[in-house]
Short mmCIF file of C-alpha atoms and ligand atoms in Angstrom, two decimals:
data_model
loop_
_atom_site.label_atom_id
_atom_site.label_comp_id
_atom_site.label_asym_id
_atom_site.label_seq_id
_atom_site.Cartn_x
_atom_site.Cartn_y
_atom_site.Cartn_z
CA UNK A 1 0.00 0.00 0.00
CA UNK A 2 1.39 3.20 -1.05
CA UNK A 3 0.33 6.72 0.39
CA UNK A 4 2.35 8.67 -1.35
CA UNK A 5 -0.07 9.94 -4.26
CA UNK A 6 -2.46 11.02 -1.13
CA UNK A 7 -0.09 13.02 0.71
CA UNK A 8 -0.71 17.08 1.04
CA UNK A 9 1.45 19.42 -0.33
CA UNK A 10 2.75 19.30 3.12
CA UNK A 11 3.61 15.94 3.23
CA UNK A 12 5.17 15.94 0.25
CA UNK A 13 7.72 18.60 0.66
CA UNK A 14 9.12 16.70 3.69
CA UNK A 15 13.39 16.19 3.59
CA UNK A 16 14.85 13.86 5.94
CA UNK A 17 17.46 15.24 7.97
CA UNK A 18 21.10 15.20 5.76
CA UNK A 19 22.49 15.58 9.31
CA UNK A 20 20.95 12.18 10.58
CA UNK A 21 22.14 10.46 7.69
CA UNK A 22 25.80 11.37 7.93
CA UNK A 23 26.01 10.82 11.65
CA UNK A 24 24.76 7.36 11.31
CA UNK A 25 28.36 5.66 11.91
CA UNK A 26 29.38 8.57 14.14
CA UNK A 27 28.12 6.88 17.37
CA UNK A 28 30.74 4.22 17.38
CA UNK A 29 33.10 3.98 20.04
CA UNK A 30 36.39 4.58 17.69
CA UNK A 31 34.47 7.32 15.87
CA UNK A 32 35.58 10.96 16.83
CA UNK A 33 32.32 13.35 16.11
CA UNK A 34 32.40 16.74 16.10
CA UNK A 35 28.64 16.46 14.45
CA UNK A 36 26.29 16.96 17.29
CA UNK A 37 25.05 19.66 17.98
CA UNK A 38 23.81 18.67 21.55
CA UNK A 39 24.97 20.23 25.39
CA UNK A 40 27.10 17.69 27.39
CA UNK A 41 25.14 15.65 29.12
CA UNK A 42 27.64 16.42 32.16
CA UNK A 43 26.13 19.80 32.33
CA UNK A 44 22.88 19.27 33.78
CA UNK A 45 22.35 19.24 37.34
CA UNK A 46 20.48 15.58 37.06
CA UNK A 47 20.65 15.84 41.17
CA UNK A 48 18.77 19.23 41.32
CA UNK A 49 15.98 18.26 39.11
CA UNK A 50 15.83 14.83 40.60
CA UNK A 51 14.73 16.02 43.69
CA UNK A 52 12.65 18.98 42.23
CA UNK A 53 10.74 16.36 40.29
CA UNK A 54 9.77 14.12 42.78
CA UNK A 55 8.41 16.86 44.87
CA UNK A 56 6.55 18.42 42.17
CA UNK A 57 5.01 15.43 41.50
CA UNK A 58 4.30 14.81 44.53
CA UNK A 59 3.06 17.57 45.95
CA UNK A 60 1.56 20.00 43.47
CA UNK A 61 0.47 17.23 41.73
CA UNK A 62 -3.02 19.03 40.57
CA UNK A 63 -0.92 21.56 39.01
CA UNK A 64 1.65 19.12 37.15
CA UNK A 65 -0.27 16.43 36.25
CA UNK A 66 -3.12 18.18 34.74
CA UNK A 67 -3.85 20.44 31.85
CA UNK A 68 -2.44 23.58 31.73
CA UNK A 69 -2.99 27.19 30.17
CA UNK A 70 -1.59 27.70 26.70
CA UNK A 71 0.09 30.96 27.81
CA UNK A 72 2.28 28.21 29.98
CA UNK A 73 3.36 28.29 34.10
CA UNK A 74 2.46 31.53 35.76
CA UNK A 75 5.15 30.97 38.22
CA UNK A 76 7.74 29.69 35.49
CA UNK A 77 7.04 33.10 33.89
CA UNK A 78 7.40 35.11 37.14
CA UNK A 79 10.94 33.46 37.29
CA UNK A 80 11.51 34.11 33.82
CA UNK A 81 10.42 37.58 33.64
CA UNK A 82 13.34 38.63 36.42
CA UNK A 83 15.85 36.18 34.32
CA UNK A 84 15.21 38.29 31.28
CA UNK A 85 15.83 41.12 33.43
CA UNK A 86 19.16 40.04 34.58
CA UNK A 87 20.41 38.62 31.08
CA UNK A 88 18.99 41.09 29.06
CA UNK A 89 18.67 44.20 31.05
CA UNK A 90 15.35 44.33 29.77
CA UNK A 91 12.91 45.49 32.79
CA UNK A 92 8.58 45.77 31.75
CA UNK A 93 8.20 42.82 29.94
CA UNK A 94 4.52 41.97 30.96
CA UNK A 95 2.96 38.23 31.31
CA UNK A 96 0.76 38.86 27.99
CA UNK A 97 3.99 39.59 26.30
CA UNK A 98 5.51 35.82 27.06
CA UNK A 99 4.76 32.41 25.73
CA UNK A 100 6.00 29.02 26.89
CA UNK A 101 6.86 26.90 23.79
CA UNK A 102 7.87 23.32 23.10
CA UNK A 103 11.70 24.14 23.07
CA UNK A 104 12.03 27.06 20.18
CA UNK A 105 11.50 25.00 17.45
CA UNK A 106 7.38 25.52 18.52
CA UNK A 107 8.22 29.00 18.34
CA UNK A 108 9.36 29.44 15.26
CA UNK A 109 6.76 26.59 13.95
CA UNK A 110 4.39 29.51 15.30
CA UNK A 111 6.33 32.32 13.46
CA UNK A 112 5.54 30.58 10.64
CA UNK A 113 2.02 30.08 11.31
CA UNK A 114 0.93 33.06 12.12
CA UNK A 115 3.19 34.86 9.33
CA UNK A 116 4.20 33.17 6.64
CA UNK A 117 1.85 32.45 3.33
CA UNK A 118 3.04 30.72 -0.09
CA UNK A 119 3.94 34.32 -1.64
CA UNK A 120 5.69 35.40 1.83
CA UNK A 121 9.41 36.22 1.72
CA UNK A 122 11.17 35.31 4.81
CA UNK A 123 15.32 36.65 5.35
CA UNK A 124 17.71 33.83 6.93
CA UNK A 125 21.28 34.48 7.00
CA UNK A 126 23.28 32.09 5.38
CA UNK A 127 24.55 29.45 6.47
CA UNK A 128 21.31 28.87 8.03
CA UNK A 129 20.23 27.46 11.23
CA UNK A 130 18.76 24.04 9.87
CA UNK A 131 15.38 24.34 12.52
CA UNK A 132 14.62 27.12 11.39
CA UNK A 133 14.69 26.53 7.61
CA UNK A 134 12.50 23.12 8.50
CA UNK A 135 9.96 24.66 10.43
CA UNK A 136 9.51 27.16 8.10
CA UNK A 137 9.57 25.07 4.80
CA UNK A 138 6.03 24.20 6.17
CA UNK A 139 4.84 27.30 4.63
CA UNK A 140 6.26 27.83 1.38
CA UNK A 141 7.70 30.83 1.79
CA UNK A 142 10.36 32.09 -0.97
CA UNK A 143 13.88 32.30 1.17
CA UNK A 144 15.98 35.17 0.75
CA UNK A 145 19.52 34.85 2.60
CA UNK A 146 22.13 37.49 4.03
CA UNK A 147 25.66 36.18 4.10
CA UNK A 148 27.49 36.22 6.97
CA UNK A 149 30.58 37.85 7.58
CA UNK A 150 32.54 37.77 11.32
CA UNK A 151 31.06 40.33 12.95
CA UNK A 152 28.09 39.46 11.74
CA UNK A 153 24.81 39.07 8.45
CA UNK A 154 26.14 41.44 5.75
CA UNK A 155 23.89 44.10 6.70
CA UNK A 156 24.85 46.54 2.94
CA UNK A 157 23.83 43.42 1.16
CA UNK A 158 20.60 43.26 3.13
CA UNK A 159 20.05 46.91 2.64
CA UNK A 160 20.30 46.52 -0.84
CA UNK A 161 18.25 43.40 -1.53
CA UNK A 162 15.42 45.10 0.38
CA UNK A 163 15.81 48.07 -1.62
CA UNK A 164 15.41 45.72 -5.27
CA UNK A 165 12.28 44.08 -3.65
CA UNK A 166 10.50 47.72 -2.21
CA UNK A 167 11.00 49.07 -5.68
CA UNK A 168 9.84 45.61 -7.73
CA UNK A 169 6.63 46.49 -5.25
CA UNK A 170 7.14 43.70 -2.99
CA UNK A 171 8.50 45.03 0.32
CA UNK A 172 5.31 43.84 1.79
CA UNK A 173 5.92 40.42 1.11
CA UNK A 174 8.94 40.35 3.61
CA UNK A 175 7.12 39.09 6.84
CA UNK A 176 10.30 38.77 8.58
CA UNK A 177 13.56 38.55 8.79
CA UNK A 178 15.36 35.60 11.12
CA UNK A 179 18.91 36.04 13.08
CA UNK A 180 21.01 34.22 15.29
CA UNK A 181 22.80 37.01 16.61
CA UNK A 182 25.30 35.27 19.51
CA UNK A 183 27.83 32.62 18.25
CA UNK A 184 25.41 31.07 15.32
CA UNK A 185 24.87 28.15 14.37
CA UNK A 186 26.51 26.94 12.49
CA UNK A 187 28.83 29.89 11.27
CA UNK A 188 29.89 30.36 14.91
CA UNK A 189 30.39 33.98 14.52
CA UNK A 190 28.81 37.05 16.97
CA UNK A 191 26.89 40.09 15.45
CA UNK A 192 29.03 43.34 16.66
CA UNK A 193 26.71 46.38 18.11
CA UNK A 194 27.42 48.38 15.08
CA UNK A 195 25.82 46.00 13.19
CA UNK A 196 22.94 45.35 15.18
CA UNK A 197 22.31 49.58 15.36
CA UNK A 198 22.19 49.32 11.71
CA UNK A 199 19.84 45.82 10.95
CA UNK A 200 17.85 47.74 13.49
CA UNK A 201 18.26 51.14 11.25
CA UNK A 202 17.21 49.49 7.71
CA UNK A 203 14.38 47.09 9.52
CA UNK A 204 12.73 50.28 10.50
CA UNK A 205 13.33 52.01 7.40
CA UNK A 206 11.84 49.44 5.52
CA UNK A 207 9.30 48.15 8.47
CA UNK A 208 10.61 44.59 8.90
CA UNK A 209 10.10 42.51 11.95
CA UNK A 210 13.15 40.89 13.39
CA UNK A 211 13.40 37.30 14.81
CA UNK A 212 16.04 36.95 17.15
CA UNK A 213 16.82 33.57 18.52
CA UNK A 214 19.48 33.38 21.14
CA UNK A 215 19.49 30.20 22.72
CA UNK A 216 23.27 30.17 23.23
CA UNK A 217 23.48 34.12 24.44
CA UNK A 218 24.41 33.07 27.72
CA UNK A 219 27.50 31.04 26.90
CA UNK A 220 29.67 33.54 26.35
CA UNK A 221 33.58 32.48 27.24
CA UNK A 222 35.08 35.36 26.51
CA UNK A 223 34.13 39.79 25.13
CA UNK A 224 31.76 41.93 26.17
CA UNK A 225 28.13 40.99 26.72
CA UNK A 226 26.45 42.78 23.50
CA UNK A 227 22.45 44.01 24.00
CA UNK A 228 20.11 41.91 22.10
CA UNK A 229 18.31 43.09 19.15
CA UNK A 230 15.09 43.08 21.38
CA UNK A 231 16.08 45.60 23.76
CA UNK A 232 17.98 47.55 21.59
CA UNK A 233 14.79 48.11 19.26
CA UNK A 234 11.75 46.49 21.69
CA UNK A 235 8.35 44.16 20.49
CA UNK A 236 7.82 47.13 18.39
CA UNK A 237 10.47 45.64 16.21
CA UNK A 238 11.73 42.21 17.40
CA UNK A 239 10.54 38.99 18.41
CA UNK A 240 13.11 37.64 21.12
CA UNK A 241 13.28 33.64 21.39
CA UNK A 242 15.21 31.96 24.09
CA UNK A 243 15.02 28.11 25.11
CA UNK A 244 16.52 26.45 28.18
CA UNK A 245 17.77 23.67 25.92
CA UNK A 246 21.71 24.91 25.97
CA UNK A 247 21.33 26.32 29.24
CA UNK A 248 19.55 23.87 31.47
CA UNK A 249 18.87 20.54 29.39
CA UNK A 250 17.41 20.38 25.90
CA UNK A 251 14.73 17.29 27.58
CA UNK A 252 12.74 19.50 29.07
CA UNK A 253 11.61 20.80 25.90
CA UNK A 254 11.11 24.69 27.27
CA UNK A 255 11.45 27.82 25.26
CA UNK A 256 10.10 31.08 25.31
CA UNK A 257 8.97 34.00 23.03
CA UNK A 258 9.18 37.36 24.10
CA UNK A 259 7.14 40.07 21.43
CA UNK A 260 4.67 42.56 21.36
CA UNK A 261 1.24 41.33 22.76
CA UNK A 262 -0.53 40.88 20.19
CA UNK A 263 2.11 38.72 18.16
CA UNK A 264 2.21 37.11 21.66
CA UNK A 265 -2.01 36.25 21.71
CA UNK A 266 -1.71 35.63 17.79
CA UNK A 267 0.89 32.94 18.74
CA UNK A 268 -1.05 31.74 21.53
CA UNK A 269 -4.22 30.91 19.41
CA UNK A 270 -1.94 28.94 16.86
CA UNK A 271 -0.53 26.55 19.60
CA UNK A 272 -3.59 26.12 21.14
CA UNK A 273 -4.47 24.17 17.85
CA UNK A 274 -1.12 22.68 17.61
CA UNK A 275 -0.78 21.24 21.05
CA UNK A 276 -3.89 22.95 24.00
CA UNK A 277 -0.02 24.24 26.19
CA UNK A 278 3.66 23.03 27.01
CA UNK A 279 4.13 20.28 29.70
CA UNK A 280 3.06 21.42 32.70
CA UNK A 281 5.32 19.29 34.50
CA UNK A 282 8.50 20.45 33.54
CA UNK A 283 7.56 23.76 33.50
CA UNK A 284 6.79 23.62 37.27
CA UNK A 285 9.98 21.62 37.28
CA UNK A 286 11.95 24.65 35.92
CA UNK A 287 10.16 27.04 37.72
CA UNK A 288 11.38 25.34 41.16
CA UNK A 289 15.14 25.59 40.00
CA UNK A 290 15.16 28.93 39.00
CA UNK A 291 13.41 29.96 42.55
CA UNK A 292 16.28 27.58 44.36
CA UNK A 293 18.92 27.75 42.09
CA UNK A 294 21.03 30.90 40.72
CA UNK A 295 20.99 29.55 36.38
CA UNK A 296 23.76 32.27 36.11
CA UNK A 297 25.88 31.20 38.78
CA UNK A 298 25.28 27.53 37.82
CA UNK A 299 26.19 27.96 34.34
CA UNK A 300 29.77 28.60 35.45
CA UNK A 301 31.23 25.49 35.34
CA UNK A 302 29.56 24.22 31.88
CA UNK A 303 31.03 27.25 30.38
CA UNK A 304 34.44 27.16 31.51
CA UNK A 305 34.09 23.29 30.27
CA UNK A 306 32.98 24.34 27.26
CA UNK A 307 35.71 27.24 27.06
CA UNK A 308 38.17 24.38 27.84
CA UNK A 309 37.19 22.69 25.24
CA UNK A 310 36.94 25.06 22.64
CA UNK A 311 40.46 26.24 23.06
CA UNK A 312 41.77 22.59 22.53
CA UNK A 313 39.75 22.36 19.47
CA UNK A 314 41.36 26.43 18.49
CA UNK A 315 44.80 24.94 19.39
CA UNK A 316 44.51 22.23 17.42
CA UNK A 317 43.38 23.86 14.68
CA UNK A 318 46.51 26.30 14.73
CA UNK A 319 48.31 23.72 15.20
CA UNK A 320 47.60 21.25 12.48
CA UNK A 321 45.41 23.63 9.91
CA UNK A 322 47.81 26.41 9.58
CA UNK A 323 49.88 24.58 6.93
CA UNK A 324 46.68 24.21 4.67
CA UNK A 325 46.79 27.61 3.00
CA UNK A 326 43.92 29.67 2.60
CA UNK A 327 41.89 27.69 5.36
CA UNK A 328 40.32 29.64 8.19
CA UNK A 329 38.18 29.04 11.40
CA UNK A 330 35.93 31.37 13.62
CA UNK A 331 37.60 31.50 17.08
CA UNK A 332 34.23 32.00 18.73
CA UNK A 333 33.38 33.90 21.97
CA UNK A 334 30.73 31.62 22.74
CA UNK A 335 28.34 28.44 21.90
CA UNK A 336 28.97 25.11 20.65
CA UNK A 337 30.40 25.27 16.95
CA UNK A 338 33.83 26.13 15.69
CA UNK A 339 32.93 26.95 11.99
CA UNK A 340 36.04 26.23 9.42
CA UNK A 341 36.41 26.98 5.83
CA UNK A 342 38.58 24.89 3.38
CA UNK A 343 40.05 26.52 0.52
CA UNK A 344 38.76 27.17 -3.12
CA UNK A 345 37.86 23.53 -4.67
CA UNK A 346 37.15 21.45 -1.54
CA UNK A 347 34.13 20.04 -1.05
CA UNK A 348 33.32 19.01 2.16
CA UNK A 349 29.90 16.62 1.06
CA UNK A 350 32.30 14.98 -1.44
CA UNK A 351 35.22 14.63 1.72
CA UNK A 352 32.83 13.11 4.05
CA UNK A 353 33.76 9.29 2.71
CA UNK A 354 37.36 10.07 2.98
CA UNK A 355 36.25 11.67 6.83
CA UNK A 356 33.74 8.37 7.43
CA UNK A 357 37.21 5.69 6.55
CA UNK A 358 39.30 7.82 9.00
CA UNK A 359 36.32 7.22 11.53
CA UNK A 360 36.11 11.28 12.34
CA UNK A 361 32.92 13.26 11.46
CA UNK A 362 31.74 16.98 10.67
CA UNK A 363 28.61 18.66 9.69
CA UNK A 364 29.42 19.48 5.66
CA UNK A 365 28.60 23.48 4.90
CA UNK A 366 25.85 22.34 2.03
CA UNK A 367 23.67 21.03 5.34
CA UNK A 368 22.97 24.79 6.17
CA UNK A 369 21.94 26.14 2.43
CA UNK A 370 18.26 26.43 1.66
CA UNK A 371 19.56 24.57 -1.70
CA UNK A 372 21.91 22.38 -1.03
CA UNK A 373 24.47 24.31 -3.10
CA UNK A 374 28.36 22.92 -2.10
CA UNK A 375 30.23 24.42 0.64
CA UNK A 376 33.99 24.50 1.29
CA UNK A 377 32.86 24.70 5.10
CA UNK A 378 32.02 22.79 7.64
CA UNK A 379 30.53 22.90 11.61
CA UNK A 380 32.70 21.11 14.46
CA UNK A 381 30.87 20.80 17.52
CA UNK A 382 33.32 20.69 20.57
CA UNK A 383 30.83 20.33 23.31
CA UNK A 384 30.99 16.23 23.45
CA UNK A 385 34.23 14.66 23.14
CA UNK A 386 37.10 14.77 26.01
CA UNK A 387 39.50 17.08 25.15
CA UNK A 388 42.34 14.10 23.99
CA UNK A 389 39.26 13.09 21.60
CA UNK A 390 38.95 16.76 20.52
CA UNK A 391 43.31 16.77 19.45
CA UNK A 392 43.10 13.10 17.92
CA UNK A 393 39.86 14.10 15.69
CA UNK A 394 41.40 17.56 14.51
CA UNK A 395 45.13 15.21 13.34
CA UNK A 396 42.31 13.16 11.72
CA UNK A 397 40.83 16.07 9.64
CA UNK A 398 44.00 16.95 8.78
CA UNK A 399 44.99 13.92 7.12
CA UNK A 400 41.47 13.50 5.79
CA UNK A 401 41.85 17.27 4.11
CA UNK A 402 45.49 16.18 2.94
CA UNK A 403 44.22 13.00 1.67
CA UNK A 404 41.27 14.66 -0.16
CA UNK A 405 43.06 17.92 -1.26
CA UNK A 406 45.79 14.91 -3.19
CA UNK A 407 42.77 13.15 -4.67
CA UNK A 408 41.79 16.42 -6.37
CA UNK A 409 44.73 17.88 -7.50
CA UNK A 410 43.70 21.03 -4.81
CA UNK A 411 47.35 20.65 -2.40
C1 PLP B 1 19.73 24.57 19.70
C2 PLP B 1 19.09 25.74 19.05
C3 PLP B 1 17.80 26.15 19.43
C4 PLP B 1 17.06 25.47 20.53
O1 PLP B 1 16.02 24.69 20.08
P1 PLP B 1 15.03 24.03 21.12
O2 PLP B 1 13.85 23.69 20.30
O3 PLP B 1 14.73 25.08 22.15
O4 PLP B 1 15.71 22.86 21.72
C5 PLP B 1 17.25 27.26 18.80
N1 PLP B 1 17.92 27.93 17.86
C6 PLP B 1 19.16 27.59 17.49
C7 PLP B 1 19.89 28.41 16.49
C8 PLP B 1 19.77 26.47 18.06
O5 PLP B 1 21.02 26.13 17.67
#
């Protein structure tokens, strides 16, 4: 039985994830993989939310094990409401100005919802946060991208592409335009304040709404704390997304949106269909550590692991990658991802067999383009192996990318 010919448009325009398909030997125990993109498990305070959970359970049971409001945990958003505070500096959000999501990949399921139609035009940068582009898809909207330089989207090529589509008449088309503005992923790289001053500049010249997901704001290793695009131009302008997933643990499946209210009750209608509200239990769970527990103060240690880490991978990479000319890596201030660019003729789809015989693995460059167009990049993820692991796998790429470059005739 085939159900193919009775599948919607939808259906149809479903891709299976590249990134599950090349990580499918990764997991074996001589296999170095700088793939995932996932915290270290190591990181979350399993003891904390032990005990938090049991009592929860136990004792506000009516609350946790029952239905709750699609607007999410009243005393999760108390918590979160001073948190935003802290991080952000950003003082009046009100409750009908936050919504609880299923991680941020609900939220920007509902950004699509609620804003994006067939004829919509929608502004990534590129490369492209892969979640994003999926949820997205759903709508068939026509993509537009914004390369990214290292401080940051090429904001003159972004003025200029908006100024092409406001004179072709179609300015109103542009429903939004989405950003990762602290160490992306993948490219890694940090958005500097000039930059932000002006995205926020030509956005209001030309009326766009801003999406700005920071889920990894909060790692920072090393520079100065930047302000977000959301307090810098407020829910007039931007709609600020934030998720506990690379901050607390990814299983609880909590994010948040942050807008103007009535983006905010817009949103709130569209998951009621999707899903009636979040979890209540590990809402309540969450709420319970952030009244017990200090999330900045706890955070310390995973970032100075991760900041460990990262500098192996940044040594190694001077160490081994400096011979290849005309390669270069993002020394990032924060996040998970080291992004590194081969030069001129490598193809890092076409490497990955070379990569899979020498047992290390990498997310290839094409996995971030809307269409699938060849990359001489790729995304290492530091946040999993031990730092040994981290030394070994970088020798490995280096042979792999020696090997490789020989094949081709490129070294
Ligand atoms: C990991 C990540 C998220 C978080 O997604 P959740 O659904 O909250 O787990 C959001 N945006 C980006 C760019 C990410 O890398």
């Amino acid at each position: 039985m085939s159900f193919e010919d009775r599948l919607s448009e939808v259906g149809l325009n479903l891709r299976s994830s590249i990134i599950r398909e090349l990580l499918k030997f990764a997991a074996s125990p001589e296999a170095i993989s700088f793939g995932g993109g996932v915290p270290d498990p190591n990181t979350f305070p399993r003891h904390q939310l032990a005990e938090i959970a049991k009592e929860v359970v136990e004792q506000d049971y009516s609350y946790t094990l029952q239905y709750g409001t699609t607007e999410g945990d009243d005393l999760l958003a108390v918590q979160i409401i001073k948190l935003l505070n802290r991080i952000y500096g950003i003082a009046d959000v009100q409750r009908d100005q936050l919504l609880f999501t299923t991680g941020s990949q609900q939220a920007l399921d509902l950004m699509a919802r609620i804003f994006l139609d067939k004829d919509s035009i929608c502004f990534l940068e590129f490369p492209a946060y892969l979640g994003a582009v999926s949820a997205f898809r759903m709508s068939f909207p026509r993509f537009e991208t914004v390369p990214l330089e290292d401080d940051g989207m090429d904001v003159g090529y972004l003025e200029n592409r908006l100024r092409e589509l406001d004179a072709k008449g179609e300015i109103k088309k542009v429903k939004f335009l989405y950003t990762v503005p602290n160490f992306h992923n993948p490219a890694s790289v940090t958005m500097s304040l000039e930059k932000r001053k002006k995205l926020i500049e030509i956005c209001d010249r030309y009326d766009i709404l801003i999406l700005e997901d920071d889920p990894y704001g909060m790692l920072r290793f090393s520079g100065e704390r930047l302000p977000s695009l959301y307090k810098l131009a407020g829910p007039d302008r931007v709609v600020l997304l934030n998720s506990f997933s690379k901050v607390l643990t990814p299983g609880l499946r909590i994010g948040m949106m942050v807008g103007h209210s009535s983006i905010i009750r817009r949103a709130t209608m569209a998951k009621q269909a999707m899903d009636l509200c979040c979890p209540t239990l590990t809402q309540r769970i969450a709420a319970r550590y952030l009244e017990r527990h200090d999330l900045v103060e706890q955070l310390k240690p995973g970032i100075e692991l991760y900041r460990g880490k990262k500098d192996t991978m940044i040594r190694a990479l001077n160490e081994h990658f400096s011979e290849i000319k005309g390669a270069k890596w993002v020394d990032p201030e924060g996040g998970l991802f080291v992004w590194v660019t081969l030069p001129q003729g490598f193809d890092t789809i076409g490497m990955f067999d070379v990569a899979k015989a020498k047992n290390v693995y990498y997310i290839p460059g094409e996995a971030f383009s809307i269409e699938k167009t060849p990359s001489t990049s790729m995304r290492l993820s530091f946040c999993l192996p031990p730092e040994e692991r981290i030394v070994e796998g970088v020798r490995r790429l280096k042979d792999v990318i020696a090997q490789y470059g020989r094949e081709k005739g490129l070294m």
